[in-house]
mmCIF file of C-alpha atoms in Angstrom:
data_model
loop_
_atom_site.group_PDB
_atom_site.id
_atom_site.type_symbol
_atom_site.label_atom_id
_atom_site.label_comp_id
_atom_site.label_asym_id
_atom_site.label_seq_id
_atom_site.Cartn_x
_atom_site.Cartn_y
_atom_site.Cartn_z
ATOM 1 C CA ALA H 1 36.515 102.068 141.513
ATOM 2 C CA GLN H 2 37.473 105.319 139.824
ATOM 3 C CA ARG H 3 34.465 106.807 138.187
ATOM 4 C CA VAL H 4 33.240 109.795 136.229
ATOM 5 C CA THR H 5 29.600 110.808 136.679
ATOM 6 C CA GLN H 6 27.601 112.895 134.328
ATOM 7 C CA PRO H 7 24.260 113.122 136.070
ATOM 8 C CA GLU H 8 22.280 114.525 133.082
ATOM 9 C CA LYS H 9 21.606 112.403 130.068
ATOM 10 C CA LEU H 10 19.984 115.290 128.204
ATOM 11 C CA LEU H 11 20.363 119.085 128.727
ATOM 12 C CA SER H 12 17.934 121.209 126.699
ATOM 13 C CA VAL H 13 18.368 125.002 126.502
ATOM 14 C CA PHE H 14 17.373 127.895 124.224
ATOM 15 C CA LYS H 15 20.012 129.778 122.100
ATOM 16 C CA GLY H 16 21.622 132.443 124.132
ATOM 17 C CA ALA H 17 21.018 130.847 127.469
ATOM 18 C CA PRO H 18 23.872 129.803 129.811
ATOM 19 C CA VAL H 19 24.931 126.179 129.736
ATOM 20 C CA GLU H 20 26.543 123.989 132.471
ATOM 21 C CA LEU H 21 27.247 120.423 131.855
ATOM 22 C CA LYS H 22 27.929 118.750 135.060
ATOM 23 C CA CYS H 23 30.756 116.296 135.768
ATOM 24 C CA ASN H 24 31.911 114.728 138.995
ATOM 25 C CA TYR H 25 34.849 112.387 139.457
ATOM 26 C CA SER H 26 35.947 110.009 142.079
ATOM 27 C CA TYR H 27 38.854 111.345 144.006
ATOM 28 C CA SER H 28 42.156 109.536 143.507
ATOM 29 C CA GLY H 29 45.414 111.409 143.358
ATOM 30 C CA SER H 30 45.610 114.404 141.054
ATOM 31 C CA PRO H 31 43.831 113.321 137.881
ATOM 32 C CA GLU H 32 43.749 115.291 134.655
ATOM 33 C CA LEU H 33 40.296 116.101 133.419
ATOM 34 C CA PHE H 34 39.019 116.317 129.875
ATOM 35 C CA TRP H 35 35.951 117.234 127.932
ATOM 36 C CA TYR H 36 35.357 115.389 124.611
ATOM 37 C CA VAL H 37 32.602 116.372 122.194
ATOM 38 C CA GLN H 38 30.832 114.417 119.425
ATOM 39 C CA TYR H 39 28.912 116.562 116.878
ATOM 40 C CA SER H 40 26.265 114.918 114.628
ATOM 41 C CA ARG H 41 27.950 112.813 111.917
ATOM 42 C CA GLN H 42 31.516 113.664 113.245
ATOM 43 C CA ARG H 43 33.970 111.778 115.188
ATOM 44 C CA LEU H 44 34.510 112.192 118.886
ATOM 45 C CA GLN H 45 37.184 114.810 119.544
ATOM 46 C CA LEU H 46 38.904 116.576 122.305
ATOM 47 C CA LEU H 47 37.203 119.810 123.271
ATOM 48 C CA LEU H 48 39.405 121.002 126.204
ATOM 49 C CA ARG H 49 41.650 119.696 128.983
ATOM 50 C CA HIS H 50 42.118 120.914 132.495
ATOM 51 C CA ILE H 51 45.918 121.183 132.137
ATOM 52 C CA SER H 52 45.662 123.698 129.358
ATOM 53 C CA ARG H 53 43.307 126.063 131.211
ATOM 54 C CA GLU H 54 41.994 127.243 127.843
ATOM 55 C CA SER H 55 38.737 128.333 126.453
ATOM 56 C CA ILE H 56 37.509 126.481 123.246
ATOM 57 C CA LYS H 57 34.448 127.592 121.331
ATOM 58 C CA GLY H 58 33.518 129.704 124.353
ATOM 59 C CA PHE H 59 33.486 126.809 126.642
ATOM 60 C CA THR H 60 35.408 126.735 129.879
ATOM 61 C CA ALA H 61 35.764 124.180 132.624
ATOM 62 C CA ASP H 62 37.147 124.754 136.145
ATOM 63 C CA LEU H 63 38.473 121.966 138.206
ATOM 64 C CA ASN H 64 37.062 122.132 141.755
ATOM 65 C CA LYS H 65 39.038 119.713 143.877
ATOM 66 C CA GLY H 66 36.949 120.304 146.949
ATOM 67 C CA GLU H 67 33.753 119.201 145.115
ATOM 68 C CA THR H 68 35.580 116.815 142.760
ATOM 69 C CA SER H 69 33.911 118.462 139.889
ATOM 70 C CA PHE H 70 34.777 119.596 136.390
ATOM 71 C CA HIS H 71 31.745 121.230 135.089
ATOM 72 C CA LEU H 72 31.682 122.580 131.466
ATOM 73 C CA LYS H 73 30.275 126.071 131.043
ATOM 74 C CA LYS H 74 29.357 128.489 128.329
ATOM 75 C CA PRO H 75 27.701 131.823 128.949
ATOM 76 C CA PHE H 76 25.662 131.923 125.747
ATOM 77 C CA ALA H 77 24.720 128.711 123.951
ATOM 78 C CA GLN H 78 24.597 128.496 120.156
ATOM 79 C CA GLU H 79 22.725 126.048 118.043
ATOM 80 C CA GLU H 80 25.987 124.613 116.744
ATOM 81 C CA ASP H 81 26.925 123.579 120.214
ATOM 82 C CA SER H 82 24.333 120.836 120.040
ATOM 83 C CA ALA H 83 26.226 117.582 120.427
ATOM 84 C CA MET H 84 27.081 114.773 122.793
ATOM 85 C CA TYR H 85 29.570 115.795 125.505
ATOM 86 C CA TYR H 86 31.768 113.331 127.453
ATOM 87 C CA CYS H 87 33.747 114.114 130.594
ATOM 88 C CA ALA H 88 36.868 112.037 131.185
ATOM 89 C CA ARG H 89 39.494 111.703 133.753
ATOM 90 C CA SER H 90 43.006 110.219 133.793
ATOM 91 C CA SER H 91 43.569 107.162 135.967
ATOM 92 C CA PHE H 92 47.091 105.944 136.775
ATOM 93 C CA SER H 93 47.451 102.248 137.554
ATOM 94 C CA GLY H 94 49.973 99.533 136.832
ATOM 95 C CA GLY H 95 52.524 102.158 135.494
ATOM 96 C CA TYR H 96 50.064 103.326 132.825
ATOM 97 C CA ASN H 97 47.823 106.268 132.564
ATOM 98 C CA LYS H 98 44.419 105.742 130.930
ATOM 99 C CA LEU H 99 41.170 107.704 130.506
ATOM 100 C CA ILE H 100 37.895 106.923 132.066
ATOM 101 C CA PHE H 101 34.830 108.431 130.418
ATOM 102 C CA GLY H 102 31.492 109.419 131.894
ATOM 103 C CA ALA H 103 28.296 108.239 130.215
ATOM 104 C CA GLY H 104 27.895 111.530 128.341
ATOM 105 C CA THR H 105 25.358 114.293 128.227
ATOM 106 C CA ARG H 106 23.436 115.313 125.097
ATOM 107 C CA LEU H 107 23.136 119.058 124.780
ATOM 108 C CA ALA H 108 20.324 120.280 122.624
ATOM 109 C CA VAL H 109 20.252 123.993 121.860
ATOM 110 C CA HIS H 110 16.925 125.265 120.501
ATOM 111 C CA PRO H 111 16.490 128.324 118.376
ATOM 112 C CA GLU F 1 48.435 114.103 109.327
ATOM 113 C CA ALA F 2 46.076 111.165 108.770
ATOM 114 C CA GLY F 3 43.705 110.473 111.638
ATOM 115 C CA VAL F 4 42.549 107.108 113.087
ATOM 116 C CA THR F 5 40.943 105.022 110.401
ATOM 117 C CA GLN F 6 38.518 102.225 110.860
ATOM 118 C CA SER F 7 37.087 99.587 108.563
ATOM 119 C CA PRO F 8 34.503 98.676 107.561
ATOM 120 C CA THR F 9 32.247 101.711 108.097
ATOM 121 C CA HIS F 10 29.186 99.460 108.296
ATOM 122 C CA LEU F 11 28.868 95.736 109.012
ATOM 123 C CA ILE F 12 25.772 93.705 108.973
ATOM 124 C CA LYS F 13 25.775 90.236 110.540
ATOM 125 C CA THR F 14 23.309 87.682 111.854
ATOM 126 C CA ARG F 15 23.061 86.248 115.316
ATOM 127 C CA GLY F 16 25.690 83.766 116.127
ATOM 128 C CA GLN F 17 28.201 85.001 113.613
ATOM 129 C CA GLN F 18 31.540 86.602 114.221
ATOM 130 C CA ALA F 19 32.495 90.094 113.460
ATOM 131 C CA THR F 20 35.966 91.604 112.869
ATOM 132 C CA LEU F 21 36.577 95.298 112.952
ATOM 133 C CA ARG F 22 39.840 96.979 112.219
ATOM 134 C CA CYS F 23 41.572 100.042 113.296
ATOM 135 C CA SER F 24 44.782 101.926 112.204
ATOM 136 C CA PRO F 25 46.100 104.405 114.749
ATOM 137 C CA ILE F 26 47.746 107.786 114.084
ATOM 138 C CA SER F 27 51.336 107.320 113.036
ATOM 139 C CA GLY F 28 53.594 107.284 116.112
ATOM 140 C CA HIS F 29 50.779 106.178 118.470
ATOM 141 C CA THR F 30 51.284 102.934 120.270
ATOM 142 C CA SER F 31 47.973 102.719 122.229
ATOM 143 C CA VAL F 32 44.683 101.611 120.745
ATOM 144 C CA TYR F 33 41.418 101.637 122.558
ATOM 145 C CA TRP F 34 38.090 100.178 121.625
ATOM 146 C CA TYR F 35 34.708 101.447 122.824
ATOM 147 C CA GLN F 36 31.211 100.521 122.275
ATOM 148 C CA GLN F 37 28.650 103.348 121.764
ATOM 149 C CA ALA F 38 25.272 101.675 122.021
ATOM 150 C CA LEU F 39 22.130 103.829 121.560
ATOM 151 C CA GLY F 40 21.399 105.621 124.836
ATOM 152 C CA LEU F 41 24.228 104.098 126.763
ATOM 153 C CA GLY F 42 27.167 106.436 126.057
ATOM 154 C CA LEU F 43 30.723 105.412 125.691
ATOM 155 C CA GLN F 44 31.492 101.991 127.167
ATOM 156 C CA PHE F 45 35.172 101.052 127.347
ATOM 157 C CA LEU F 46 36.032 97.699 125.835
ATOM 158 C CA LEU F 47 39.706 97.059 125.376
ATOM 159 C CA TRP F 48 43.106 98.795 125.559
ATOM 160 C CA TYR F 49 46.210 97.714 123.729
ATOM 161 C CA ASP F 50 49.649 99.086 123.985
ATOM 162 C CA GLU F 51 52.857 97.781 122.436
ATOM 163 C CA GLY F 52 50.995 94.654 121.306
ATOM 164 C CA GLU F 53 49.721 93.672 124.704
ATOM 165 C CA GLU F 54 46.247 93.912 126.272
ATOM 166 C CA ARG F 55 46.582 96.457 129.080
ATOM 167 C CA ASN F 56 42.982 96.499 130.290
ATOM 168 C CA ARG F 57 39.488 95.440 129.388
ATOM 169 C CA GLY F 58 36.173 96.743 130.331
ATOM 170 C CA ASN F 59 33.140 94.930 131.610
ATOM 171 C CA PHE F 60 32.404 92.830 128.599
ATOM 172 C CA PRO F 61 32.272 88.989 128.131
ATOM 173 C CA PRO F 62 35.186 87.141 126.663
ATOM 174 C CA ARG F 63 33.521 86.752 123.239
ATOM 175 C CA PHE F 64 34.773 90.350 122.882
ATOM 176 C CA SER F 65 38.459 90.009 122.076
ATOM 177 C CA GLY F 66 41.115 91.566 119.934
ATOM 178 C CA ARG F 67 44.789 91.990 119.245
ATOM 179 C CA GLN F 68 47.250 94.599 118.270
ATOM 180 C CA PHE F 69 49.750 93.968 115.472
ATOM 181 C CA PRO F 70 53.425 94.963 115.274
ATOM 182 C CA ASN F 71 52.484 98.029 113.206
ATOM 183 C CA TYR F 72 50.186 98.953 116.170
ATOM 184 C CA SER F 73 47.009 98.493 114.087
ATOM 185 C CA SER F 74 44.317 96.523 115.926
ATOM 186 C CA GLU F 75 41.407 94.113 115.403
ATOM 187 C CA LEU F 76 38.376 93.727 117.470
ATOM 188 C CA ASN F 77 36.547 90.306 117.248
ATOM 189 C CA VAL F 78 33.104 89.713 118.551
ATOM 190 C CA ASN F 79 32.068 86.099 118.595
ATOM 191 C CA ALA F 80 28.590 84.560 118.932
ATOM 192 C CA LEU F 81 26.924 87.874 118.006
ATOM 193 C CA LEU F 82 23.776 88.850 119.836
ATOM 194 C CA LEU F 83 21.184 91.453 118.800
ATOM 195 C CA GLY F 84 22.338 93.549 121.704
ATOM 196 C CA ASP F 85 25.851 93.881 120.156
ATOM 197 C CA SER F 86 24.393 96.318 117.547
ATOM 198 C CA ALA F 87 26.234 99.518 118.144
ATOM 199 C CA LEU F 88 28.756 101.951 116.941
ATOM 200 C CA TYR F 89 32.336 100.666 117.737
ATOM 201 C CA LEU F 90 34.862 103.397 118.171
ATOM 202 C CA CYS F 91 38.633 103.077 118.006
ATOM 203 C CA ALA F 92 40.927 105.596 119.547
ATOM 204 C CA SER F 93 44.686 105.989 119.652
ATOM 205 C CA SER F 94 47.252 107.831 121.794
ATOM 206 C CA PHE F 95 50.907 108.011 122.497
ATOM 207 C CA GLY F 96 52.328 105.542 124.981
ATOM 208 C CA GLN F 97 50.798 106.541 128.289
ATOM 209 C CA VAL F 98 53.650 106.397 130.725
ATOM 210 C CA SER F 99 53.530 110.127 131.362
ATOM 211 C CA VAL F 100 50.701 112.477 132.280
ATOM 212 C CA GLY F 101 49.747 114.490 129.246
ATOM 213 C CA GLN F 102 49.979 111.667 126.816
ATOM 214 C CA GLU F 103 46.496 110.352 127.510
ATOM 215 C CA THR F 104 44.695 112.511 124.900
ATOM 216 C CA GLN F 105 42.938 109.969 122.715
ATOM 217 C CA TYR F 106 42.100 110.663 119.007
ATOM 218 C CA PHE F 107 39.038 108.881 117.838
ATOM 219 C CA GLY F 108 38.142 107.133 114.455
ATOM 220 C CA PRO F 109 34.833 107.533 112.752
ATOM 221 C CA GLY F 110 33.581 104.180 113.979
ATOM 222 C CA THR F 111 32.282 101.016 112.586
ATOM 223 C CA ARG F 112 28.442 100.611 112.798
ATOM 224 C CA LEU F 113 27.559 96.947 113.485
ATOM 225 C CA LEU F 114 24.108 95.785 112.987
ATOM 226 C CA VAL F 115 23.190 92.264 114.130
ATOM 227 C CA LEU F 116 20.029 90.846 112.679
#
């Protein structure tokens, strides 16, 4: 079965420290990878996607096909980065593309 | 552009009752997804509807069901409610997913269901 694994339920760092939220996916074809974020009292929203190769709010994510990973990184964490982060991958089956989400990692940035 | 809307925002039921949750997708989106976000369990995929048909369902019992209407809005029904069904239920929508790049899902604010 196609899976997305986020090994850390909680990641706690201090403001200004580097952050890396881990994401590993099961290999199948050439999936698209995504990071979604849910800030407190806000709806879940797309943070960035692999295909865009963009940096959003200082976050970047590099697709490593050899390690089947798509870790989310930020060199200097800010308190407003505290949120729940979900990694997701596309999965093509039955003629349709869908998203498979990981269990999520809660990032807590302390002052 | 209006986002995904869900109603009600909160719902309180007792064990054994039925709950009906509603979702309106972004205009132009034909796919609707339902997720359960229980405390400490992350995002669990429930159901996926596209063009009025159920395309896929997650690992949930049959008492979780739903449908999609001709205007692409959707209902999630949960029968014979259990205490453990208490959670935030999220709806998301996207364009038809035939092509790569159309999978981006846009989420609603959720319906918080409390089963007493």
